[in-house]
PDB file of C-alpha atoms and ligand atoms in Angstrom:
ATOM      1  CA  MET A  79     102.686  97.621  89.811  1.00 98.00           C
ATOM      2  CA  MET A  80     101.818 100.279  91.948  1.00 99.00           C
ATOM      3  CA  ASN A  81     100.128 100.413  95.301  1.00 99.00           C
ATOM      4  CA  ALA A  82      95.908 100.291  95.286  1.00 99.00           C
ATOM      5  CA  ALA A  83      94.756 103.430  96.424  1.00 98.00           C
ATOM      6  CA  GLY A  84      94.042 103.478 100.540  1.00 98.00           C
ATOM      7  CA  VAL A  85      97.517 101.508 100.972  1.00 98.00           C
ATOM      8  CA  ALA A  86     100.449 103.185 101.608  1.00 98.00           C
ATOM      9  CA  CYS A  87      99.087 106.690 100.443  1.00 98.00           C
ATOM     10  CA  MET A  88      97.731 108.836 102.658  1.00 98.00           C
ATOM     11  CA  THR A  89     100.966 110.938 103.692  1.00 99.00           C
ATOM     12  CA  VAL A  90     103.470 111.887 101.984  1.00 99.00           C
ATOM     13  CA  GLU A  91     106.144 110.156 103.882  1.00 98.00           C
ATOM     14  CA  GLU A  92     103.999 106.367 102.930  1.00 99.00           C
ATOM     15  CA  LEU A  93     104.175 107.981  99.226  1.00 99.00           C
ATOM     16  CA  GLU A  94     107.538 108.212  98.743  1.00 99.00           C
ATOM     17  CA  GLY A  95     108.212 105.117 100.460  1.00 99.00           C
ATOM     18  CA  VAL A  96     106.043 103.668  97.011  1.00 99.00           C
ATOM     19  CA  LYS A  97     108.063 106.198  94.624  1.00 98.00           C
ATOM     20  CA  ASN A  98     111.473 104.719  95.716  1.00 98.00           C
ATOM     21  CA  SER A  99     110.388 100.955  95.723  1.00 98.00           C
ATOM     22  CA  ALA A 100     110.183  98.762  92.892  1.00 98.00           C
ATOM     23  CA  ALA A 101     107.246 100.263  92.129  1.00 99.00           C
ATOM     24  CA  GLY A 102     106.145 101.754  88.863  1.00 98.00           C
ATOM     25  CA  THR A 103     104.421 104.767  90.247  1.00 99.00           C
ATOM     26  CA  PHE A 104     101.571 105.200  93.256  1.00 99.00           C
ATOM     27  CA  VAL A 105      98.013 106.687  93.711  1.00 99.00           C
ATOM     28  CA  THR A 106      97.483 108.638  96.601  1.00 99.00           C
ATOM     29  CA  LYS A 107      94.418 108.047  98.827  1.00 98.00           C
ATOM     30  CA  THR A 108      91.202 109.053  97.448  1.00 98.00           C
ATOM     31  CA  ALA A 109      90.745 112.446  98.428  1.00 98.00           C
ATOM     32  CA  THR A 110      87.599 115.392  99.317  1.00 98.00           C
ATOM     33  CA  LEU A 111      87.774 118.589  98.304  1.00 98.00           C
ATOM     34  CA  GLU A 112      88.161 119.197 102.841  1.00 98.00           C
ATOM     35  CA  PHE A 113      90.506 116.927 105.125  1.00 98.00           C
ATOM     36  CA  ARG A 114      88.219 114.335 106.494  1.00 98.00           C
ATOM     37  CA  GLN A 115      89.044 112.313 109.834  1.00 98.00           C
ATOM     38  CA  GLY A 116      87.079 109.106 108.601  1.00 98.00           C
ATOM     39  CA  ASN A 117      85.593 106.409 110.771  1.00 97.00           C
ATOM     40  CA  PRO A 118      85.944 105.479 114.240  1.00 98.00           C
ATOM     41  CA  GLU A 119      89.194 103.042 114.580  1.00 98.00           C
ATOM     42  CA  PRO A 120      89.314 100.137 114.550  1.00 98.00           C
ATOM     43  CA  ARG A 121      88.344  99.990 110.999  1.00 98.00           C
ATOM     44  CA  TYR A 122      90.728  97.795 108.370  1.00 98.00           C
ATOM     45  CA  GLN A 123      92.015  94.725 109.895  1.00 99.00           C
ATOM     46  CA  ASP A 124      93.878  92.085 107.787  1.00 98.00           C
ATOM     47  CA  VAL A 125      92.783  88.554 107.697  1.00 98.00           C
ATOM     48  CA  PRO A 126      94.442  84.993 107.009  1.00 98.00           C
ATOM     49  CA  LEU A 127      92.708  85.530 103.616  1.00 99.00           C
ATOM     50  CA  GLY A 128      92.764  89.236 103.361  1.00 99.00           C
ATOM     51  CA  SER A 129      91.492  91.927 104.890  1.00 99.00           C
ATOM     52  CA  ILE A 130      88.372  93.954 105.677  1.00 98.00           C
ATOM     53  CA  ASN A 131      87.984  97.821 105.772  1.00 98.00           C
ATOM     54  CA  SER A 132      85.338 100.841 106.501  1.00 98.00           C
ATOM     55  CA  MET A 133      87.913 103.254 106.508  1.00 98.00           C
ATOM     56  CA  GLY A 134      85.289 106.235 105.766  1.00 97.00           C
ATOM     57  CA  LEU A 135      87.514 108.139 103.053  1.00 98.00           C
ATOM     58  CA  PRO A 136      89.919 109.553 105.810  1.00 98.00           C
ATOM     59  CA  ASN A 137      92.548 111.864 103.533  1.00 98.00           C
ATOM     60  CA  ASN A 138      94.418 115.148 104.005  1.00 99.00           C
ATOM     61  CA  GLY A 139      92.031 117.010 101.337  1.00 99.00           C
ATOM     62  CA  LEU A 140      92.601 117.404  98.121  1.00 99.00           C
ATOM     63  CA  ASP A 141      95.165 120.435  98.170  1.00 99.00           C
ATOM     64  CA  TYR A 142      97.772 118.195 100.471  1.00 99.00           C
ATOM     65  CA  TYR A 143      97.905 115.452  97.765  1.00 99.00           C
ATOM     66  CA  LEU A 144      98.062 118.337  94.551  1.00 98.00           C
ATOM     67  CA  ASP A 145     100.491 120.092  95.845  1.00 98.00           C
ATOM     68  CA  TYR A 146     102.909 117.159  96.418  1.00 98.00           C
ATOM     69  CA  LEU A 147     102.333 115.698  92.969  1.00 98.00           C
ATOM     70  CA  LEU A 148     102.895 119.356  91.189  1.00 98.00           C
ATOM     71  CA  ASP A 149     106.371 119.548  93.192  1.00 98.00           C
ATOM     72  CA  LEU A 150     106.874 115.773  92.443  1.00 98.00           C
ATOM     73  CA  GLN A 151     106.223 116.751  88.658  1.00 98.00           C
ATOM     74  CA  GLU A 152     109.026 119.429  89.024  1.00 98.00           C
ATOM     75  CA  LYS A 153     111.333 116.849  90.711  1.00 98.00           C
ATOM     76  CA  GLU A 154     110.810 114.032  88.523  1.00 98.00           C
ATOM     77  CA  PRO A 155     109.485 114.795  84.973  1.00 98.00           C
ATOM     78  CA  ASN A 156     109.830 111.859  83.740  1.00 98.00           C
ATOM     79  CA  ARG A 157     107.555 109.500  85.956  1.00 98.00           C
ATOM     80  CA  THR A 158     103.235 109.721  85.969  1.00 98.00           C
ATOM     81  CA  PHE A 159     101.712 109.555  89.300  1.00 98.00           C
ATOM     82  CA  PHE A 160      98.048 109.147  90.092  1.00 99.00           C
ATOM     83  CA  LEU A 161      95.755 111.396  91.989  1.00 99.00           C
ATOM     84  CA  SER A 162      92.824 109.631  93.535  1.00 98.00           C
ATOM     85  CA  LEU A 163      89.566 111.490  94.053  1.00 98.00           C
ATOM     86  CA  VAL A 164      85.799 111.972  94.819  1.00 98.00           C
ATOM     87  CA  GLY A 165      83.408 114.317  96.109  1.00 97.00           C
ATOM     88  CA  MET A 166      80.884 114.083  98.548  1.00 96.00           C
ATOM     89  CA  SER A 167      78.379 115.145  96.223  1.00 96.00           C
ATOM     90  CA  PRO A 168      78.779 115.631  92.848  1.00 97.00           C
ATOM     91  CA  GLU A 169      78.611 118.962  92.741  1.00 98.00           C
ATOM     92  CA  GLU A 170      82.062 118.491  95.141  1.00 98.00           C
ATOM     93  CA  THR A 171      83.051 115.878  92.615  1.00 98.00           C
ATOM     94  CA  HIS A 172      82.785 118.921  89.782  1.00 98.00           C
ATOM     95  CA  THR A 173      84.609 121.679  92.148  1.00 98.00           C
ATOM     96  CA  ILE A 174      87.538 118.876  93.075  1.00 98.00           C
ATOM     97  CA  LEU A 175      88.055 118.243  89.130  1.00 98.00           C
ATOM     98  CA  LYS A 176      87.676 121.949  87.890  1.00 99.00           C
ATOM     99  CA  LYS A 177      90.369 122.174  90.417  1.00 99.00           C
ATOM    100  CA  VAL A 178      92.710 119.412  88.923  1.00 99.00           C
ATOM    101  CA  GLN A 179      92.033 120.897  85.188  1.00 99.00           C
ATOM    102  CA  GLU A 180      92.906 124.589  86.372  1.00 98.00           C
ATOM    103  CA  SER A 181      96.114 122.992  87.838  1.00 98.00           C
ATOM    104  CA  ASP A 182      99.274 122.423  86.268  1.00 98.00           C
ATOM    105  CA  PHE A 183      98.827 118.730  87.488  1.00 98.00           C
ATOM    106  CA  ARG A 184     100.070 116.434  84.355  1.00 98.00           C
ATOM    107  CA  GLY A 185      99.744 113.149  85.848  1.00 98.00           C
ATOM    108  CA  LEU A 186      96.779 110.947  85.842  1.00 98.00           C
ATOM    109  CA  THR A 187      93.333 111.559  87.807  1.00 99.00           C
ATOM    110  CA  GLU A 188      91.175 108.335  88.997  1.00 98.00           C
ATOM    111  CA  LEU A 189      87.784 109.266  89.531  1.00 98.00           C
ATOM    112  CA  ASN A 190      86.499 107.077  92.343  1.00 98.00           C
ATOM    113  CA  LEU A 191      83.150 105.746  91.634  1.00 98.00           C
ATOM    114  CA  SER A 192      83.226 103.194  94.041  1.00 96.00           C
ATOM    115  CA  CYS A 193      83.652 103.756  97.827  1.00 92.00           C
ATOM    116  CA  PRO A 194      81.699 101.345  99.790  1.00 89.00           C
ATOM    117  CA  ASN A 195      82.135 102.606 103.572  1.00 90.00           C
ATOM    118  CA  VAL A 196      80.260 106.192 103.924  1.00 88.00           C
ATOM    119  CA  PRO A 197      77.631 105.544 106.162  1.00 86.00           C
ATOM    120  CA  GLY A 198      74.336 106.936 103.873  1.00 87.00           C
ATOM    121  CA  LYS A 199      76.577 107.397 100.370  1.00 84.00           C
ATOM    122  CA  PRO A 200      76.076 104.123  98.101  1.00 88.00           C
ATOM    123  CA  GLN A 201      78.701 103.537  95.446  1.00 95.00           C
ATOM    124  CA  ILE A 202      78.198 105.661  92.575  1.00 96.00           C
ATOM    125  CA  ALA A 203      79.057 102.666  90.098  1.00 98.00           C
ATOM    126  CA  TYR A 204      76.362 100.872  90.947  1.00 97.00           C
ATOM    127  CA  ASP A 205      73.841 103.395  90.201  1.00 97.00           C
ATOM    128  CA  PHE A 206      74.375 103.459  86.197  1.00 97.00           C
ATOM    129  CA  GLU A 207      72.169 106.850  85.897  1.00 97.00           C
ATOM    130  CA  THR A 208      73.930 108.371  88.059  1.00 97.00           C
ATOM    131  CA  THR A 209      77.291 106.963  86.943  1.00 97.00           C
ATOM    132  CA  ASP A 210      76.697 108.423  83.188  1.00 98.00           C
ATOM    133  CA  ARG A 211      75.380 111.736  83.840  1.00 98.00           C
ATOM    134  CA  ILE A 212      78.226 112.263  86.523  1.00 98.00           C
ATOM    135  CA  LEU A 213      80.909 111.261  83.336  1.00 98.00           C
ATOM    136  CA  SER A 214      78.667 113.329  80.690  1.00 98.00           C
ATOM    137  CA  GLU A 215      79.108 116.572  82.888  1.00 98.00           C
ATOM    138  CA  VAL A 216      82.690 116.018  83.824  1.00 98.00           C
ATOM    139  CA  PHE A 217      83.642 115.386  80.282  1.00 99.00           C
ATOM    140  CA  GLU A 218      82.459 118.903  79.143  1.00 98.00           C
ATOM    141  CA  TYR A 219      85.527 120.684  80.933  1.00 99.00           C
ATOM    142  CA  PHE A 220      87.970 117.761  81.762  1.00 99.00           C
ATOM    143  CA  THR A 221      90.631 117.492  79.048  1.00 99.00           C
ATOM    144  CA  LYS A 222      93.000 115.541  81.188  1.00 99.00           C
ATOM    145  CA  PRO A 223      93.961 112.038  80.966  1.00 99.00           C
ATOM    146  CA  LEU A 224      91.154 110.938  83.183  1.00 99.00           C
ATOM    147  CA  GLY A 225      89.927 107.013  84.498  1.00 99.00           C
ATOM    148  CA  ILE A 226      87.394 105.598  87.036  1.00 98.00           C
ATOM    149  CA  LYS A 227      87.998 102.821  89.868  1.00 98.00           C
ATOM    150  CA  LEU A 228      85.117 100.843  89.819  1.00 98.00           C
ATOM    151  CA  PRO A 229      83.208  98.204  92.362  1.00 98.00           C
ATOM    152  CA  PRO A 230      82.758  94.598  90.875  1.00 98.00           C
ATOM    153  CA  TYR A 231      80.225  93.779  89.148  1.00 98.00           C
ATOM    154  CA  PHE A 232      78.430  90.048  89.467  1.00 98.00           C
ATOM    155  CA  ASP A 233      76.011  89.576  86.356  1.00 98.00           C
ATOM    156  CA  ILE A 234      77.313  89.540  82.742  1.00 98.00           C
ATOM    157  CA  VAL A 235      74.003  92.091  81.949  1.00 98.00           C
ATOM    158  CA  HIS A 236      76.021  95.166  84.440  1.00 98.00           C
ATOM    159  CA  PHE A 237      79.148  94.060  82.416  1.00 98.00           C
ATOM    160  CA  ASP A 238      77.419  95.237  79.411  1.00 98.00           C
ATOM    161  CA  GLN A 239      75.327  97.871  80.511  1.00 98.00           C
ATOM    162  CA  ALA A 240      78.527  99.718  82.698  1.00 98.00           C
ATOM    163  CA  ALA A 241      80.724  99.019  79.895  1.00 99.00           C
ATOM    164  CA  ALA A 242      77.870 100.242  77.125  1.00 99.00           C
ATOM    165  CA  ILE A 243      78.316 103.530  79.541  1.00 98.00           C
ATOM    166  CA  PHE A 244      82.367 103.710  80.202  1.00 99.00           C
ATOM    167  CA  ASN A 245      82.571 103.197  75.888  1.00 99.00           C
ATOM    168  CA  LYS A 246      80.541 106.899  75.460  1.00 98.00           C
ATOM    169  CA  TYR A 247      83.719 108.682  76.745  1.00 99.00           C
ATOM    170  CA  PRO A 248      87.189 109.530  76.477  1.00 99.00           C
ATOM    171  CA  LEU A 249      88.244 107.433  79.392  1.00 99.00           C
ATOM    172  CA  LYS A 250      92.417 106.379  79.748  1.00 99.00           C
ATOM    173  CA  PHE A 251      91.395 103.331  82.261  1.00 99.00           C
ATOM    174  CA  VAL A 252      89.238 101.477  84.253  1.00 99.00           C
ATOM    175  CA  ASN A 253      90.373 100.273  87.560  1.00 99.00           C
ATOM    176  CA  CYS A 254      89.124  96.996  88.476  1.00 98.00           C
ATOM    177  CA  VAL A 255      88.117  96.657  91.100  1.00 98.00           C
ATOM    178  CA  ASN A 256      87.806  98.079  94.241  1.00 98.00           C
ATOM    179  CA  SER A 257      87.032  95.719  97.259  1.00 98.00           C
ATOM    180  CA  ILE A 258      84.013  93.741  97.532  1.00 98.00           C
ATOM    181  CA  GLY A 259      81.955  95.835  99.603  1.00 97.00           C
ATOM    182  CA  ASN A 260      79.845  95.374 102.779  1.00 97.00           C
ATOM    183  CA  GLY A 261      81.284  91.872 103.781  1.00 98.00           C
ATOM    184  CA  LEU A 262      81.162  90.461 107.352  1.00 98.00           C
ATOM    185  CA  TYR A 263      84.471  88.923 109.364  1.00 99.00           C
ATOM    186  CA  ILE A 264      83.723  87.314 112.529  1.00 98.00           C
ATOM    187  CA  GLU A 265      86.404  86.343 115.254  1.00 98.00           C
ATOM    188  CA  ASP A 266      85.095  84.221 118.349  1.00 98.00           C
ATOM    189  CA  GLU A 267      81.442  86.289 118.615  1.00 98.00           C
ATOM    190  CA  SER A 268      82.253  89.242 117.732  1.00 98.00           C
ATOM    191  CA  VAL A 269      83.402  91.877 114.243  1.00 99.00           C
ATOM    192  CA  VAL A 270      86.474  93.073 114.010  1.00 99.00           C
ATOM    193  CA  ILE A 271      86.111  96.883 112.409  1.00 98.00           C
ATOM    194  CA  ARG A 272      83.762  99.269 114.606  1.00 98.00           C
ATOM    195  CA  PRO A 273      81.995 101.051 111.813  1.00 98.00           C
ATOM    196  CA  LYS A 274      78.841 100.000 110.505  1.00 97.00           C
ATOM    197  CA  ASN A 275      78.375  96.905 112.790  1.00 98.00           C
ATOM    198  CA  GLY A 276      82.076  95.548 111.539  1.00 98.00           C
ATOM    199  CA  PHE A 277      80.467  95.705 107.867  1.00 98.00           C
ATOM    200  CA  GLY A 278      83.457  96.396 105.694  1.00 98.00           C
ATOM    201  CA  GLY A 279      85.045  96.396 101.649  1.00 98.00           C
ATOM    202  CA  ILE A 280      87.133  92.787 101.062  1.00 98.00           C
ATOM    203  CA  GLY A 281      89.910  92.273  99.927  1.00 99.00           C
ATOM    204  CA  GLY A 282      92.837  90.141  99.082  1.00 99.00           C
ATOM    205  CA  GLU A 283      93.075  86.474  98.662  1.00 99.00           C
ATOM    206  CA  TYR A 284      89.461  86.277  99.020  1.00 99.00           C
ATOM    207  CA  ILE A 285      88.602  88.563  95.604  1.00 99.00           C
ATOM    208  CA  LYS A 286      90.869  87.401  93.371  1.00 99.00           C
ATOM    209  CA  PRO A 287      88.684  85.492  90.851  1.00 99.00           C
ATOM    210  CA  THR A 288      86.198  88.282  90.946  1.00 99.00           C
ATOM    211  CA  ALA A 289      89.036  90.391  90.281  1.00 99.00           C
ATOM    212  CA  LEU A 290      90.200  88.958  87.397  1.00 99.00           C
ATOM    213  CA  ALA A 291      86.666  88.296  85.773  1.00 99.00           C
ATOM    214  CA  ASN A 292      86.034  92.230  85.950  1.00 99.00           C
ATOM    215  CA  VAL A 293      89.450  93.228  84.002  1.00 99.00           C
ATOM    216  CA  HIS A 294      88.542  90.855  81.760  1.00 99.00           C
ATOM    217  CA  ALA A 295      85.000  91.169  81.002  1.00 99.00           C
ATOM    218  CA  PHE A 296      85.925  95.088  80.593  1.00 99.00           C
ATOM    219  CA  TYR A 297      89.019  93.894  78.455  1.00 99.00           C
ATOM    220  CA  GLN A 298      86.284  92.319  76.189  1.00 98.00           C
ATOM    221  CA  ARG A 299      84.109  95.318  75.868  1.00 99.00           C
ATOM    222  CA  LEU A 300      85.829  98.136  76.226  1.00 99.00           C
ATOM    223  CA  ASN A 301      87.255 100.146  73.158  1.00 98.00           C
ATOM    224  CA  PRO A 302      90.991  99.233  72.898  1.00 98.00           C
ATOM    225  CA  GLU A 303      92.025 102.851  73.821  1.00 98.00           C
ATOM    226  CA  ILE A 304      91.059 102.440  77.119  1.00 99.00           C
ATOM    227  CA  GLN A 305      93.503 100.669  79.481  1.00 98.00           C
ATOM    228  CA  ILE A 306      92.588  98.047  82.322  1.00 98.00           C
ATOM    229  CA  ILE A 307      94.639  98.368  85.466  1.00 99.00           C
ATOM    230  CA  GLY A 308      93.924  95.017  87.567  1.00 99.00           C
ATOM    231  CA  THR A 309      93.539  95.059  91.351  1.00 99.00           C
ATOM    232  CA  GLY A 310      92.481  92.596  93.429  1.00 99.00           C
ATOM    233  CA  GLY A 311      93.997  89.537  95.342  1.00 99.00           C
ATOM    234  CA  VAL A 312      97.673  90.204  93.738  1.00 99.00           C
ATOM    235  CA  LEU A 313      99.789  88.199  96.231  1.00 99.00           C
ATOM    236  CA  THR A 314     102.365  87.150  93.781  1.00 99.00           C
ATOM    237  CA  GLY A 315     103.909  87.086  90.623  1.00 99.00           C
ATOM    238  CA  ARG A 316     101.264  84.482  89.395  1.00 99.00           C
ATOM    239  CA  ASP A 317      98.439  86.517  90.296  1.00 99.00           C
ATOM    240  CA  ALA A 318     100.166  89.347  88.573  1.00 99.00           C
ATOM    241  CA  PHE A 319     100.402  87.153  85.334  1.00 99.00           C
ATOM    242  CA  GLU A 320      97.020  86.507  85.747  1.00 99.00           C
ATOM    243  CA  HIS A 321      95.300  89.459  85.248  1.00 99.00           C
ATOM    244  CA  ILE A 322      97.918  90.719  83.135  1.00 99.00           C
ATOM    245  CA  LEU A 323      96.743  87.728  80.877  1.00 99.00           C
ATOM    246  CA  CYS A 324      92.853  89.122  81.436  1.00 99.00           C
ATOM    247  CA  GLY A 325      93.848  92.284  79.921  1.00 99.00           C
ATOM    248  CA  ALA A 326      95.662  94.344  82.367  1.00 99.00           C
ATOM    249  CA  SER A 327      98.267  96.992  81.586  1.00 98.00           C
ATOM    250  CA  MET A 328      99.357  97.716  84.906  1.00 98.00           C
ATOM    251  CA  VAL A 329      98.293  95.535  88.476  1.00 99.00           C
ATOM    252  CA  GLN A 330      97.899  97.125  91.426  1.00 99.00           C
ATOM    253  CA  VAL A 331      98.773  95.265  95.096  1.00 99.00           C
ATOM    254  CA  GLY A 332      96.602  96.490  98.114  1.00 99.00           C
ATOM    255  CA  THR A 333      95.985  93.917 101.071  1.00 99.00           C
ATOM    256  CA  THR A 334      99.444  92.295 100.063  1.00 99.00           C
ATOM    257  CA  LEU A 335     101.087  95.788 100.682  1.00 99.00           C
ATOM    258  CA  HIS A 336      99.272  96.617 103.786  1.00 99.00           C
ATOM    259  CA  LYS A 337     100.463  93.423 105.239  1.00 99.00           C
ATOM    260  CA  GLU A 338     103.992  92.971 103.506  1.00 99.00           C
ATOM    261  CA  GLY A 339     105.384  96.422 103.117  1.00 99.00           C
ATOM    262  CA  VAL A 340     107.048  98.550 100.061  1.00 98.00           C
ATOM    263  CA  GLY A 341     109.280  95.247  99.929  1.00 99.00           C
ATOM    264  CA  ALA A 342     105.923  93.336  98.202  1.00 99.00           C
ATOM    265  CA  PHE A 343     106.893  95.002  95.072  1.00 99.00           C
ATOM    266  CA  ASP A 344     110.345  93.811  94.260  1.00 99.00           C
ATOM    267  CA  ARG A 345     109.043  90.198  95.404  1.00 99.00           C
ATOM    268  CA  ILE A 346     106.172  89.837  93.055  1.00 99.00           C
ATOM    269  CA  THR A 347     108.215  91.433  90.003  1.00 98.00           C
ATOM    270  CA  ASN A 348     110.774  88.804  90.340  1.00 98.00           C
ATOM    271  CA  GLU A 349     108.662  86.468  90.580  1.00 99.00           C
ATOM    272  CA  LEU A 350     106.615  87.781  87.473  1.00 99.00           C
ATOM    273  CA  LYS A 351     109.858  88.139  85.320  1.00 98.00           C
ATOM    274  CA  GLU A 352     110.620  84.648  86.905  1.00 98.00           C
ATOM    275  CA  ILE A 353     107.381  83.215  85.022  1.00 99.00           C
ATOM    276  CA  MET A 354     108.214  84.893  81.839  1.00 99.00           C
ATOM    277  CA  THR A 355     111.160  84.196  81.376  1.00 99.00           C
ATOM    278  CA  GLU A 356     110.098  80.333  82.205  1.00 98.00           C
ATOM    279  CA  LYS A 357     107.262  80.739  79.448  1.00 98.00           C
ATOM    280  CA  GLY A 358     109.641  82.334  76.639  1.00 98.00           C
ATOM    281  CA  TYR A 359     108.091  85.742  76.657  1.00 98.00           C
ATOM    282  CA  GLU A 360     110.198  88.916  76.628  1.00 98.00           C
ATOM    283  CA  SER A 361     107.208  91.763  77.170  1.00 98.00           C
ATOM    284  CA  LEU A 362     104.074  92.158  78.954  1.00 98.00           C
ATOM    285  CA  GLU A 363     102.665  92.136  75.257  1.00 98.00           C
ATOM    286  CA  ASP A 364     103.421  88.566  74.501  1.00 98.00           C
ATOM    287  CA  PHE A 365     100.965  87.472  76.870  1.00 98.00           C
ATOM    288  CA  ARG A 366      98.729  90.417  77.798  1.00 98.00           C
ATOM    289  CA  GLY A 367      94.919  89.734  77.152  1.00 98.00           C
ATOM    290  CA  LYS A 368      95.822  86.065  75.797  1.00 98.00           C
ATOM    291  CA  LEU A 369      93.719  84.061  78.241  1.00 99.00           C
ATOM    292  CA  ASN A 370      93.054  80.746  76.637  1.00 98.00           C
ATOM    293  CA  TYR A 371      89.405  79.394  76.712  1.00 98.00           C
ATOM    294  CA  ILE A 372      88.495  76.096  76.041  1.00 98.00           C
ATOM    295  CA  ASP A 373      86.427  75.396  73.030  1.00 96.00           C
TER     296      ASP A 373
HETATM  297  C1  DHB D 273      87.672 103.989 101.347  1.00 75.96           C
HETATM  298  C2  DHB D 273      87.208 102.646 100.853  1.00 75.96           C
HETATM  299  C3  DHB D 273      87.323 102.436  99.494  1.00 75.96           C
HETATM  300  O1  DHB D 273      87.314 101.066  99.170  1.00 75.96           O
HETATM  301  C4  DHB D 273      87.437 103.864  98.520  1.00 75.96           C
HETATM  302  O2  DHB D 273      87.350 103.107  97.153  1.00 75.96           O
HETATM  303  C5  DHB D 273      87.048 104.767  98.743  1.00 75.96           C
HETATM  304  C6  DHB D 273      87.766 105.183  99.954  1.00 75.96           C
HETATM  305  C7  DHB D 273      87.557 104.075 102.835  1.00 75.96           C
HETATM  306  O3  DHB D 273      86.830 103.625 103.213  1.00 75.96           O
HETATM  307  O4  DHB D 273      88.214 105.190 103.261  1.00 75.96           O
END
C-alpha cells in the first residue's frame, strides 16, 4: 500500500509522513521540469462520496523530488520509492526523463500520462498515437524501471487498443486509474472548486467500479511482466482486497488518505489482514487476479 500521486506528496515533510507510516513506499507529486504554482484555489474539495480536484500540476520541480530521493536511497538503501513526472510538452518529458536516466536514481519512475487538469492540455493517454510515439521515443534512451499512470478507459475496444500499445514496451507497471476526469460537483447552486468553472477529476467511492474494471482489463491483457498498480476508491481493506483480486500487485490510496491522514494505511492493512485470515489466505499470491466469473 502507498499514497496515490497528488496526495501527501508535495513536500518532503508530507513524503516523510507517508514513509514513516504503515505504507510500503510512496510516490512523489507529479513533477514538471520547473516549479509550478498550479491553478487558483479552492482547487481540491473532499465531498461525501469522494473528492474533486483541479490542482493544475502544482509541484516543486523535478530537482526538489530527485534530490530528496537521491539522499533517501543512501539512507534507506533497502527500500524502493517512486518518482512521478511528466513534461508540459513531449520535449519537456524527454528532458526530464533524460535527467532521471543520467542521475543515480535507483527507484521506480512513473510517467504520468493522465493529468486531466491543465487547461488546454488534453490527457496524453486518451490519444493513442501520441502515447505510442512518446513511449517509443522514451525507450530509445530510458533503461531504468519505468511505469505509466493511466486514466480510466470506458470501452472494451479502448482496453484492447491501449494494451496492444503497452505490450510493445518493457514497462514495469501500469497504474490504473487516475481520477475520472472533468466531473462537476455542485453544492446549493454553485460549483465547489474555482478552476475550469468547477470541472475537476473525481476520486473516492464514486470511482471504485471503474478502477477495478481497468485493473482487471489490463491484468487480462498485459504481458505478465507488466505489473498492475490498483488505484481508485480504496476506503477499506475490502476495497484493497478487491483490487488485488482483480490483479493488482500494489494498491494506492488517494482520497481516503487526504480525508483520514496516514493512519489510513495501518487501518486498511489491518482490515485486509483480517479478511485474509477469515478466508485462510496466507499471502497475496493466494488470491491475486483470482476473480471468479459466473459461467
Ligand atoms: C494533477 C491531477 C492529476 O490527476 C494528475 O495526474 C496530475 C496532476 C493536478 O491537477 O495537479
